[in-house]
Coordinates of C-alpha atoms in Angstrom, one line a residue:
Chain A
M1 CA 74.4 9.1 -51.1
E2 CA 71.9 7.0 -51.2
I3 CA 69.6 8.3 -48.7
S4 CA 70.1 12.1 -49.8
M5 CA 69.5 10.5 -53.3
E6 CA 65.8 9.2 -52.2
K7 CA 64.8 11.7 -50.0
P8 CA 63.6 14.0 -52.6
I9 CA 61.8 11.6 -54.8
D10 CA 59.7 10.5 -51.5
E11 CA 58.7 14.1 -51.3
V12 CA 57.8 14.7 -54.7
I13 CA 55.5 11.4 -54.5
V14 CA 53.7 12.8 -51.6
L15 CA 53.1 16.0 -53.2
D16 CA 51.9 14.1 -56.3
N17 CA 49.7 12.2 -54.0
I18 CA 48.1 15.7 -52.2
I19 CA 47.5 17.1 -55.7
D20 CA 45.7 14.0 -56.9
L21 CA 43.6 14.1 -53.9
S22 CA 42.4 17.4 -54.3
L23 CA 41.7 16.6 -57.8
K24 CA 39.7 13.4 -57.2
K25 CA 38.4 14.4 -53.9
T26 CA 34.8 13.0 -53.2
P27 CA 32.0 15.4 -53.5
K28 CA 31.3 17.1 -50.1
I29 CA 27.3 17.1 -51.2
A30 CA 25.9 15.0 -54.0
V31 CA 22.4 15.2 -55.2
S32 CA 20.9 13.0 -57.3
N33 CA 17.5 13.3 -58.8
V34 CA 16.0 15.7 -56.1
K35 CA 12.5 16.7 -56.4
V36 CA 10.3 18.7 -53.9
W37 CA 6.9 19.4 -53.6
Y38 CA 4.9 22.0 -51.4
D39 CA 1.4 20.4 -51.7
D40 CA 0.9 19.6 -55.3
F41 CA 3.5 22.7 -56.6
Q42 CA 6.5 20.7 -57.5
A43 CA 9.2 23.6 -56.2
I44 CA 12.3 21.2 -57.5
K45 CA 11.9 18.9 -61.1
G46 CA 14.9 16.5 -60.5
I47 CA 17.9 17.8 -59.9
D48 CA 21.5 16.2 -59.7
M49 CA 24.8 18.1 -58.1
E50 CA 27.8 17.6 -56.7
I51 CA 29.6 20.0 -54.7
K52 CA 33.6 20.1 -54.0
P53 CA 34.8 20.4 -50.5
N54 CA 36.1 24.0 -50.0
T55 CA 35.1 25.5 -52.7
V56 CA 31.9 28.3 -52.4
T57 CA 29.2 27.8 -54.9
A58 CA 26.6 29.9 -55.8
F59 CA 23.0 29.7 -56.8
I60 CA 21.7 31.9 -59.0
G61 CA 18.2 32.5 -60.6
P62 CA 15.5 34.9 -60.7
S63 CA 12.8 34.9 -57.7
G64 CA 10.6 31.8 -57.0
C65 CA 13.2 29.6 -59.1
G66 CA 13.4 27.2 -56.2
K67 CA 17.2 28.2 -55.2
S68 CA 16.4 28.4 -51.7
T69 CA 14.4 25.9 -51.5
F70 CA 17.1 23.9 -52.7
L71 CA 19.7 25.4 -50.1
R72 CA 17.4 24.2 -47.6
L73 CA 17.2 20.7 -48.3
F74 CA 21.0 20.6 -47.2
N75 CA 20.3 21.1 -43.6
R76 CA 16.8 19.9 -43.9
M77 CA 15.2 23.4 -42.8
N78 CA 12.4 22.6 -45.3
D79 CA 11.4 20.3 -42.5
Y80 CA 9.3 22.7 -40.8
V81 CA 7.1 23.6 -43.7
D82 CA 3.8 21.3 -43.3
S83 CA 3.3 20.9 -47.2
F84 CA 6.8 20.0 -47.8
K85 CA 7.3 16.7 -49.5
M86 CA 10.5 15.3 -51.1
E87 CA 12.2 12.6 -53.4
G88 CA 15.8 11.7 -54.3
K89 CA 18.9 11.5 -52.5
I90 CA 21.0 14.0 -50.9
K91 CA 24.6 12.9 -49.5
I92 CA 26.5 14.7 -47.5
D93 CA 30.1 13.3 -46.8
S94 CA 28.8 10.4 -48.6
K95 CA 26.2 10.1 -46.2
N96 CA 22.2 10.0 -47.1
I97 CA 20.8 13.3 -44.9
Y98 CA 17.2 12.0 -45.4
K99 CA 17.8 8.8 -44.0
K100 CA 15.2 7.8 -40.8
K101 CA 17.8 7.1 -38.9
I102 CA 19.4 10.4 -39.4
N103 CA 19.5 13.2 -36.0
V104 CA 18.5 16.1 -37.8
E105 CA 20.6 18.3 -34.6
E106 CA 23.7 16.4 -35.3
L107 CA 23.3 17.3 -39.2
R108 CA 22.8 20.9 -38.6
K109 CA 25.8 21.4 -36.4
E110 CA 27.8 20.2 -39.4
V111 CA 25.8 22.0 -41.9
G112 CA 25.7 25.7 -40.7
M113 CA 23.4 28.4 -42.2
V114 CA 23.3 32.1 -42.6
F115 CA 20.1 34.1 -43.3
Q116 CA 18.8 36.9 -45.4
K117 CA 18.3 39.0 -42.8
P118 CA 20.5 39.5 -39.8
N119 CA 18.5 37.6 -37.1
P120 CA 21.0 37.5 -33.7
F121 CA 19.0 36.5 -30.7
P122 CA 17.6 39.4 -28.4
K123 CA 21.1 38.3 -26.2
S124 CA 24.1 39.5 -25.5
I125 CA 26.7 39.4 -28.3
F126 CA 28.5 36.5 -26.3
E127 CA 25.0 34.3 -25.6
N128 CA 24.4 34.9 -29.1
V129 CA 28.0 33.0 -30.4
A130 CA 27.8 30.8 -27.4
Y131 CA 24.3 29.5 -28.1
G132 CA 25.4 26.8 -30.2
L133 CA 27.7 25.3 -27.9
K134 CA 25.3 25.8 -25.1
I135 CA 22.7 23.4 -26.6
Q136 CA 24.9 20.7 -27.1
G137 CA 25.7 20.8 -23.2
I138 CA 29.0 22.0 -23.2
K139 CA 29.6 24.2 -19.8
D140 CA 33.1 24.3 -19.7
K141 CA 33.4 28.3 -19.1
K142 CA 37.1 28.8 -20.6
F143 CA 36.6 26.2 -23.6
I144 CA 33.1 28.6 -24.4
K145 CA 34.9 31.5 -24.0
E146 CA 37.9 31.0 -26.1
R147 CA 35.6 29.5 -29.0
V148 CA 33.5 32.8 -28.8
E149 CA 37.2 34.8 -29.0
S150 CA 37.8 32.5 -32.4
S151 CA 35.0 32.8 -33.9
L152 CA 34.6 36.6 -33.8
K153 CA 38.0 36.8 -34.6
Q154 CA 37.3 34.5 -37.7
V155 CA 34.3 37.0 -38.9
A156 CA 36.9 40.3 -37.9
L157 CA 34.5 41.4 -35.2
W158 CA 36.3 41.0 -32.3
N159 CA 38.4 44.2 -32.3
E160 CA 34.8 46.0 -32.8
V161 CA 33.0 44.0 -30.2
K162 CA 35.7 42.8 -27.1
D163 CA 35.0 45.5 -24.9
N164 CA 31.2 45.2 -25.0
L165 CA 30.4 41.6 -25.0
N166 CA 27.7 42.1 -22.8
K167 CA 25.6 44.2 -25.5
S168 CA 22.6 43.2 -27.4
G169 CA 23.3 41.7 -30.1
L170 CA 20.9 43.4 -31.5
A171 CA 22.4 46.9 -30.8
L172 CA 24.7 46.3 -33.6
S173 CA 24.6 47.7 -37.2
G174 CA 23.2 45.4 -40.1
G175 CA 26.5 44.6 -41.4
Q176 CA 28.1 43.8 -37.7
Q177 CA 24.8 41.7 -36.9
Q178 CA 25.1 39.5 -39.9
R179 CA 29.0 39.0 -39.2
L180 CA 27.8 38.1 -36.0
C181 CA 25.2 35.5 -37.1
I182 CA 28.2 34.4 -39.0
A183 CA 30.6 33.7 -36.0
R184 CA 27.3 32.0 -34.4
T185 CA 27.7 29.7 -36.8
L186 CA 31.3 29.2 -37.2
A187 CA 31.3 28.7 -33.1
V188 CA 29.8 24.9 -33.8
E189 CA 32.5 24.3 -36.4
P190 CA 30.3 23.1 -39.0
S191 CA 32.1 22.0 -42.7
I192 CA 29.6 23.5 -44.6
I193 CA 28.3 26.7 -44.7
L194 CA 25.0 27.7 -46.2
M195 CA 24.0 31.5 -47.0
D196 CA 20.7 32.4 -48.3
E197 CA 21.1 36.1 -49.9
P198 CA 23.6 37.0 -46.8
T199 CA 24.2 40.6 -48.0
S200 CA 21.0 41.8 -49.6
A201 CA 19.6 43.7 -46.4
L202 CA 23.0 45.5 -46.1
D203 CA 25.2 48.1 -47.4
P204 CA 28.0 48.0 -50.4
I205 CA 30.9 48.5 -47.4
S206 CA 29.1 46.1 -45.1
T207 CA 28.8 43.5 -48.2
A208 CA 32.3 43.8 -49.0
K209 CA 33.2 42.7 -46.0
I210 CA 30.7 39.6 -45.9
E211 CA 32.6 38.9 -49.5
E212 CA 36.2 39.0 -48.1
L213 CA 35.1 37.1 -45.2
I214 CA 33.7 34.3 -47.6
F215 CA 36.8 34.3 -49.3
E216 CA 38.6 33.5 -46.1
L217 CA 36.4 31.3 -45.1
K218 CA 37.1 28.6 -48.1
K219 CA 39.8 27.7 -46.7
K220 CA 38.7 25.7 -43.9
Y221 CA 34.5 25.3 -45.3
T222 CA 32.6 24.5 -47.8
I223 CA 30.2 27.3 -48.8
V224 CA 27.0 27.4 -50.9
I225 CA 25.4 30.9 -51.3
V226 CA 22.3 32.1 -52.8
T227 CA 22.4 35.5 -54.2
H228 CA 20.6 38.0 -56.2
N229 CA 23.6 40.1 -57.3
M230 CA 25.5 38.8 -60.7
Q231 CA 28.6 40.8 -59.7
Q232 CA 29.0 39.0 -56.3
A233 CA 28.3 35.7 -57.5
S234 CA 31.1 36.2 -60.2
R235 CA 33.5 37.9 -57.5
I236 CA 33.2 35.0 -54.8
S237 CA 32.1 31.6 -56.3
D238 CA 34.3 29.2 -58.1
Y239 CA 31.2 27.3 -59.2
T240 CA 27.5 28.7 -60.2
A241 CA 24.1 26.7 -60.9
F242 CA 21.7 28.6 -62.7
F243 CA 18.1 27.4 -61.7
Y244 CA 15.1 28.1 -63.5
L245 CA 11.2 27.3 -62.8
G246 CA 12.7 24.7 -60.1
A247 CA 15.3 23.5 -62.7
L248 CA 18.9 23.3 -62.5
I249 CA 19.6 24.7 -66.1
E250 CA 23.4 24.8 -66.0
F251 CA 26.1 24.4 -63.1
D252 CA 29.9 24.9 -64.1
K253 CA 33.1 27.0 -63.0
T254 CA 32.1 30.4 -62.1
K255 CA 34.0 31.6 -65.1
T256 CA 32.6 29.4 -67.9
I257 CA 29.2 30.2 -66.7
F258 CA 29.5 34.2 -66.9
T259 CA 32.0 34.2 -70.0
N260 CA 30.6 31.0 -72.3
P261 CA 27.5 29.9 -70.7
S262 CA 26.2 26.6 -72.9
K263 CA 22.7 27.6 -72.5
E264 CA 21.0 30.4 -73.7
Q265 CA 18.6 30.8 -70.9
T266 CA 21.7 31.5 -68.9
E267 CA 23.1 34.1 -71.0
N268 CA 19.8 35.9 -71.1
Y269 CA 19.8 35.8 -67.5
I270 CA 22.9 36.6 -66.7
T271 CA 23.3 39.6 -69.5
G272 CA 20.1 40.8 -67.3
R273 CA 17.9 40.3 -70.6
F274 CA 15.5 38.6 -68.2
G275 CA 14.8 37.8 -64.7
Chain B
M1 CA -20.5 72.1 -51.8
N2 CA -18.1 69.6 -53.5
S3 CA -17.4 66.2 -53.1
I4 CA -13.7 67.1 -51.4
Q5 CA -15.6 69.6 -48.8
K6 CA -18.1 66.8 -48.0
N7 CA -15.5 64.2 -47.6
R8 CA -13.6 67.0 -45.0
L9 CA -16.9 67.8 -43.6
K10 CA -17.5 63.9 -42.7
D11 CA -14.2 63.4 -41.3
Q12 CA -14.6 66.5 -39.0
A13 CA -18.0 65.2 -37.7
F14 CA -16.5 61.9 -37.3
K15 CA -13.3 63.5 -34.9
Y16 CA -16.0 65.3 -32.8
W17 CA -17.9 62.0 -32.3
G18 CA -15.0 60.1 -31.4
I19 CA -13.8 62.8 -28.8
C20 CA -17.4 63.0 -27.1
C21 CA -17.3 59.1 -26.9
T22 CA -14.3 59.1 -25.2
C23 CA -15.4 61.8 -22.9
M24 CA -18.4 60.1 -21.9
G25 CA -16.5 56.9 -21.2
L26 CA -14.0 59.2 -19.2
A27 CA -16.6 61.1 -17.3
L28 CA -18.2 58.1 -16.0
L29 CA -15.0 56.4 -15.0
I30 CA -14.0 59.8 -13.2
I31 CA -17.8 60.1 -11.5
F32 CA -17.8 56.7 -10.3
I33 CA -14.2 57.0 -9.0
G34 CA -14.9 60.1 -7.4
D35 CA -18.3 59.3 -5.7
I36 CA -16.3 56.0 -4.2
L37 CA -13.3 58.2 -2.9
I38 CA -15.5 60.6 -1.2
D39 CA -17.8 57.7 0.1
G40 CA -14.5 55.4 1.4
I41 CA -11.5 57.2 2.1
Q42 CA -11.7 58.4 5.2
R43 CA -12.6 54.8 6.5
I44 CA -9.4 53.2 5.5
D45 CA -6.7 52.9 8.0
W46 CA -4.8 50.1 8.9
G47 CA -7.4 49.0 11.4
F48 CA -9.9 48.7 8.3
I49 CA -7.4 46.2 6.7
T50 CA -6.7 44.3 9.5
S51 CA -9.7 44.0 11.6
L52 CA -12.0 41.0 11.1
P53 CA -15.9 41.0 9.9
S54 CA -18.2 42.6 13.0
R55 CA -21.8 43.5 13.0
K56 CA -20.7 47.0 14.0
P57 CA -19.7 49.0 11.0
E58 CA -17.0 50.9 12.5
K59 CA -15.4 47.9 13.8
S60 CA -15.3 45.6 11.1
G61 CA -12.8 45.4 8.5
I62 CA -11.9 43.3 5.1
Y63 CA -8.9 41.5 6.6
T64 CA -10.6 38.4 6.2
A65 CA -12.0 39.1 2.7
L66 CA -8.7 40.6 1.8
M67 CA -6.5 37.0 3.0
G68 CA -9.5 35.3 1.1
S69 CA -8.6 37.2 -2.0
I70 CA -4.7 36.7 -2.0
W71 CA -5.0 32.8 -1.1
I72 CA -7.7 32.4 -4.0
L73 CA -5.2 34.4 -6.2
F74 CA -2.2 32.6 -5.3
F75 CA -3.6 29.2 -5.9
T76 CA -5.4 30.5 -8.9
T77 CA -1.9 31.6 -10.4
I78 CA -0.3 28.1 -9.6
I79 CA -2.7 26.2 -11.2
A80 CA -3.7 28.5 -14.4
F81 CA -0.6 29.4 -15.1
P82 CA 1.5 26.2 -15.9
I83 CA -1.6 24.4 -17.6
G84 CA -2.4 27.6 -19.5
V85 CA 1.1 28.1 -21.1
A86 CA 1.9 24.6 -21.9
A87 CA -1.2 24.4 -23.6
G88 CA -0.7 27.5 -25.6
I89 CA 2.9 26.3 -26.5
Y90 CA 1.5 22.9 -27.3
L91 CA -1.0 24.3 -29.7
E92 CA 1.2 26.7 -30.9
E93 CA 4.4 24.7 -31.6
Y94 CA 3.3 21.1 -31.1
G95 CA -0.2 21.2 -32.3
K96 CA -0.6 20.2 -36.3
K97 CA -2.3 23.1 -38.1
N98 CA -5.0 20.9 -39.5
K99 CA -9.1 21.2 -39.0
L100 CA -9.3 20.0 -35.8
A101 CA -6.7 22.6 -34.8
G102 CA -9.1 25.3 -36.2
I103 CA -12.1 24.0 -34.4
L104 CA -10.1 23.9 -31.3
E105 CA -8.5 27.5 -31.4
I106 CA -12.6 28.7 -32.0
N107 CA -13.7 26.7 -29.3
I108 CA -11.0 27.9 -26.8
S109 CA -11.8 31.5 -28.0
N110 CA -15.6 30.7 -27.2
L111 CA -14.5 29.6 -23.9
A112 CA -13.2 32.9 -22.8
G113 CA -16.4 34.4 -23.5
V114 CA -18.6 32.1 -21.6
P115 CA -20.7 33.9 -18.4
S116 CA -18.5 33.2 -15.2
I117 CA -21.5 32.1 -13.4
I118 CA -21.3 28.7 -15.7
Y119 CA -17.8 28.3 -14.6
G120 CA -19.4 28.6 -10.9
L121 CA -21.8 26.0 -11.7
L122 CA -19.4 23.4 -13.2
G123 CA -17.1 23.9 -10.3
L124 CA -19.8 23.6 -7.9
E125 CA -20.8 20.2 -9.4
V126 CA -16.9 19.0 -10.3
F127 CA -14.9 20.6 -7.5
V128 CA -17.7 21.0 -4.6
R129 CA -19.3 17.6 -4.7
I130 CA -17.6 14.8 -7.2
M131 CA -14.1 16.1 -5.9
N132 CA -15.5 16.9 -2.6
L133 CA -13.8 19.5 -1.8
G134 CA -16.3 21.5 -0.5
A135 CA -16.5 25.1 0.0
S136 CA -12.7 25.5 0.0
V137 CA -10.5 28.1 -1.1
L138 CA -9.0 25.1 -3.2
A139 CA -12.2 24.9 -5.2
G140 CA -12.8 28.3 -5.3
S141 CA -9.2 28.4 -7.1
L142 CA -9.8 25.7 -9.3
T143 CA -13.0 27.1 -10.6
L144 CA -11.4 30.5 -11.3
S145 CA -8.3 28.5 -13.0
L146 CA -11.0 27.5 -15.4
L147 CA -12.4 30.8 -16.1
I148 CA -9.3 32.3 -16.8
L149 CA -7.3 29.0 -18.6
P150 CA -8.9 30.1 -22.2
I151 CA -7.5 33.9 -21.7
V152 CA -4.2 32.3 -20.5
I153 CA -4.0 29.8 -23.5
V154 CA -4.9 32.7 -25.8
A155 CA -2.4 35.4 -24.3
T156 CA 0.4 32.6 -24.7
R157 CA -0.5 31.7 -28.4
E158 CA -0.7 35.5 -29.2
S159 CA 3.0 36.2 -27.8
I160 CA 4.4 33.3 -29.2
K161 CA 3.1 34.1 -32.6
A162 CA 4.8 37.5 -32.7
V163 CA 8.3 35.8 -31.9
P164 CA 9.7 36.3 -35.3
S165 CA 10.2 33.3 -37.2
S166 CA 13.9 34.2 -37.9
I167 CA 14.9 33.8 -34.2
K168 CA 13.5 29.9 -34.5
D169 CA 15.0 29.5 -37.8
A170 CA 18.4 30.6 -36.4
S171 CA 18.1 28.1 -33.4
Y172 CA 17.0 25.4 -35.3
A173 CA 20.0 26.0 -37.7
L174 CA 22.6 25.8 -35.0
G175 CA 21.4 22.1 -34.0
A176 CA 18.8 23.1 -31.5
S177 CA 15.7 20.8 -30.8
K178 CA 12.6 21.7 -30.7
W179 CA 12.6 21.7 -27.1
Q180 CA 15.8 23.8 -26.6
T181 CA 14.4 26.4 -29.0
I182 CA 11.1 26.9 -27.1
W183 CA 12.9 27.1 -23.4
Y184 CA 16.1 29.5 -24.4
Q185 CA 14.1 31.6 -27.4
I186 CA 10.7 31.3 -27.9
L187 CA 9.8 31.6 -24.0
P188 CA 12.4 34.5 -23.4
A189 CA 11.1 36.5 -26.1
S190 CA 7.6 35.8 -25.5
S191 CA 7.6 36.0 -21.5
G192 CA 6.7 39.7 -21.6
G193 CA 3.4 39.2 -23.3
I194 CA 2.6 35.7 -21.6
L195 CA 2.6 37.5 -18.3
T196 CA 0.9 40.4 -19.5
G197 CA -1.7 38.1 -20.6
V198 CA -1.8 36.3 -17.3
I199 CA -1.9 39.2 -14.8
L200 CA -4.8 40.4 -16.8
A201 CA -6.4 37.2 -16.8
L202 CA -5.5 37.1 -12.5
S203 CA -7.1 40.7 -12.2
R204 CA -10.1 39.6 -13.9
A205 CA -10.4 36.9 -11.2
V206 CA -9.6 39.0 -8.4
G207 CA -12.9 41.0 -9.0
E208 CA -14.9 37.9 -9.8
T209 CA -17.8 36.9 -7.8
A210 CA -20.9 35.0 -9.4
P211 CA -18.9 31.8 -9.5
L212 CA -17.4 32.0 -6.0
I213 CA -21.4 32.4 -4.7
V214 CA -22.2 29.4 -6.7
V215 CA -19.2 27.5 -5.4
G216 CA -20.0 28.4 -1.7
A217 CA -17.5 31.2 -0.8
L218 CA -19.2 32.7 2.4
A219 CA -20.2 36.5 3.3
Y220 CA -19.1 36.0 6.5
V221 CA -16.0 34.3 7.8
P222 CA -15.0 34.8 11.2
F223 CA -10.8 33.6 10.5
A224 CA -8.7 34.1 7.8
P225 CA -8.0 30.8 5.5
E226 CA -5.4 28.9 6.9
S227 CA -5.0 25.9 4.4
P228 CA -5.9 25.2 0.9
M229 CA -8.8 23.3 2.3
D230 CA -10.6 26.2 4.3
E231 CA -13.7 28.3 4.0
F232 CA -13.2 31.7 2.7
S233 CA -15.0 35.0 1.4
V234 CA -13.3 37.2 -1.4
L235 CA -13.3 41.0 -1.6
P236 CA -16.0 41.2 -3.8
I237 CA -18.3 39.1 -1.9
Q238 CA -17.5 41.4 1.1
I239 CA -18.8 44.2 -0.9
F240 CA -21.6 43.0 -2.1
N241 CA -22.9 41.7 1.5
W242 CA -21.8 45.1 3.0
I243 CA -24.0 47.1 -0.1
S244 CA -26.8 44.9 0.8
R245 CA -27.1 46.1 4.6
P246 CA -29.4 49.2 5.5
Q247 CA -26.9 50.8 7.7
H248 CA -25.1 54.0 6.4
G249 CA -21.5 52.6 8.2
F250 CA -21.6 49.5 5.9
I251 CA -22.0 51.6 2.8
E252 CA -18.9 53.3 3.8
N253 CA -17.0 49.8 4.3
A254 CA -18.3 49.1 1.1
A255 CA -16.7 52.0 -0.9
A256 CA -13.4 51.6 1.5
A257 CA -13.4 48.1 0.3
I258 CA -14.1 49.2 -3.3
I259 CA -11.2 51.2 -3.0
I260 CA -8.7 48.6 -2.1
L261 CA -10.3 46.2 -4.8
L262 CA -9.6 49.0 -7.5
F263 CA -6.1 49.8 -6.2
I264 CA -4.9 46.1 -6.3
T265 CA -6.5 45.5 -9.8
F266 CA -4.7 48.9 -11.2
M267 CA -1.7 47.8 -9.8
M268 CA -1.9 44.3 -11.7
N269 CA -2.7 46.5 -14.8
G270 CA 0.1 48.5 -14.2
I271 CA 2.5 46.2 -13.9
A272 CA 1.3 44.0 -16.8
V273 CA 1.5 47.6 -18.9
Y274 CA 5.4 47.5 -17.5
F275 CA 6.2 44.2 -18.7
R276 CA 4.7 44.6 -21.9
N277 CA 6.5 47.7 -22.7
K278 CA 10.0 46.3 -21.5
W279 CA 9.1 43.3 -23.8
Q280 CA 8.5 45.6 -26.7
S281 CA 11.4 47.8 -26.4
K282 CA 13.3 44.7 -26.7
W283 CA 12.4 44.2 -30.1
K284 CA 13.1 47.7 -31.3

């Protein structure tokens, strides 16, 4: 009798713990007082932000507001710009990614990126997805094959290309190319996926497919997406950040931003009065 | 006449002027090739290609000069190709884009325009005398390598520049190092352009006469070179030598040798065009 009484209580405690954990989860990405300059031009003017794991965060704002620059800080893609200079801290999983000792290549395996224009390599579909594994020095052909298949399945491209894996990635349609690029990113199993206007070069049907995909991917990955499309931000994101002239004007739950923003600038932008 | 008619007239005038200019160039080329073919085509046979030079025009052939050209071409390729491509990669991908890089870039382009005889003098001093290589295949190849290095470097840089930066971004974003990105993405994507540049540069080298004369290539060598340290002759020098002879038979020989030299350059340019087209279609 005693045992059967105790068991349910135990379960409740465990469940409680899970709920507690998910609420208090440490941020996946923590940004504190980040400033960025290109030569004398200050592109980012002191931003703080915390991004929770397994959420979709949308960055919105007019062109040139610094949202893409900010996004590219997370996988250090700005490092290639000669005039780039940065101050402040960005922690991913509590590790400062701008410390000297950080291995940038390791960081980028953890933080994948999908670009504005689909940019498959001029190689076969298979090689496109396998590339990330190849550069890690993985030679196990069976493992690579399985990973390619599972990655293509995750982006719902497998059925469309499984008979043509040796065809050039460039022979696919724009929407398929972008899904291929996402699959390529998934193949290295990152925990964060950065997307820089991933649907701006795609037609509405392909866009819808990518949005569905983002919704699915959220279960396993933390997603940060830059978009110019307000409806897209409101459809797919949990949190929205509004940038203007290099500053973070407002950052809140997407629902709040779109129904009850606290700043006038935000409201003006999302209602289309400027930007 | 109003201004629209005037403009139209100018347009037409320029069009016909352009056609005239093009035809003139083409006509000269056709006359030249036709003349050479008439003089030399009946002289070309297997014996002409495999015979050693001789005092009698009907007995002499281009064997030694052809082999000399092939040796020179081979060594020039293995010297200039790796050095030029590596330098191009460095300048484009590793070198900082500062003032010094700008000066370097202008100077490399200028080097491509330096008269070839000056390279010959440099080769004579550095390779033949200081390095004591003598008038050998190696000294000739090193001299010609110097001559075509700027062309190879510029071609390499241009082809690397033409690789879309989105490809590099994608590679870096997947965690590739700089070297991996260069090796797996940039070089395969630019290889067509690099090869085109290298082949065009080599086809220039195969026609060069002046620097090799300065270095000490001989007009008459009794045997084809058998090692890089041997003396040599090349086709253009053989042609030059034959043309300066009084007997009519040698003029025929020269024409025949010119046909073969032209054939080699056209073939090389053809291969270059093939690579370029193949490379371009990849990006469509």
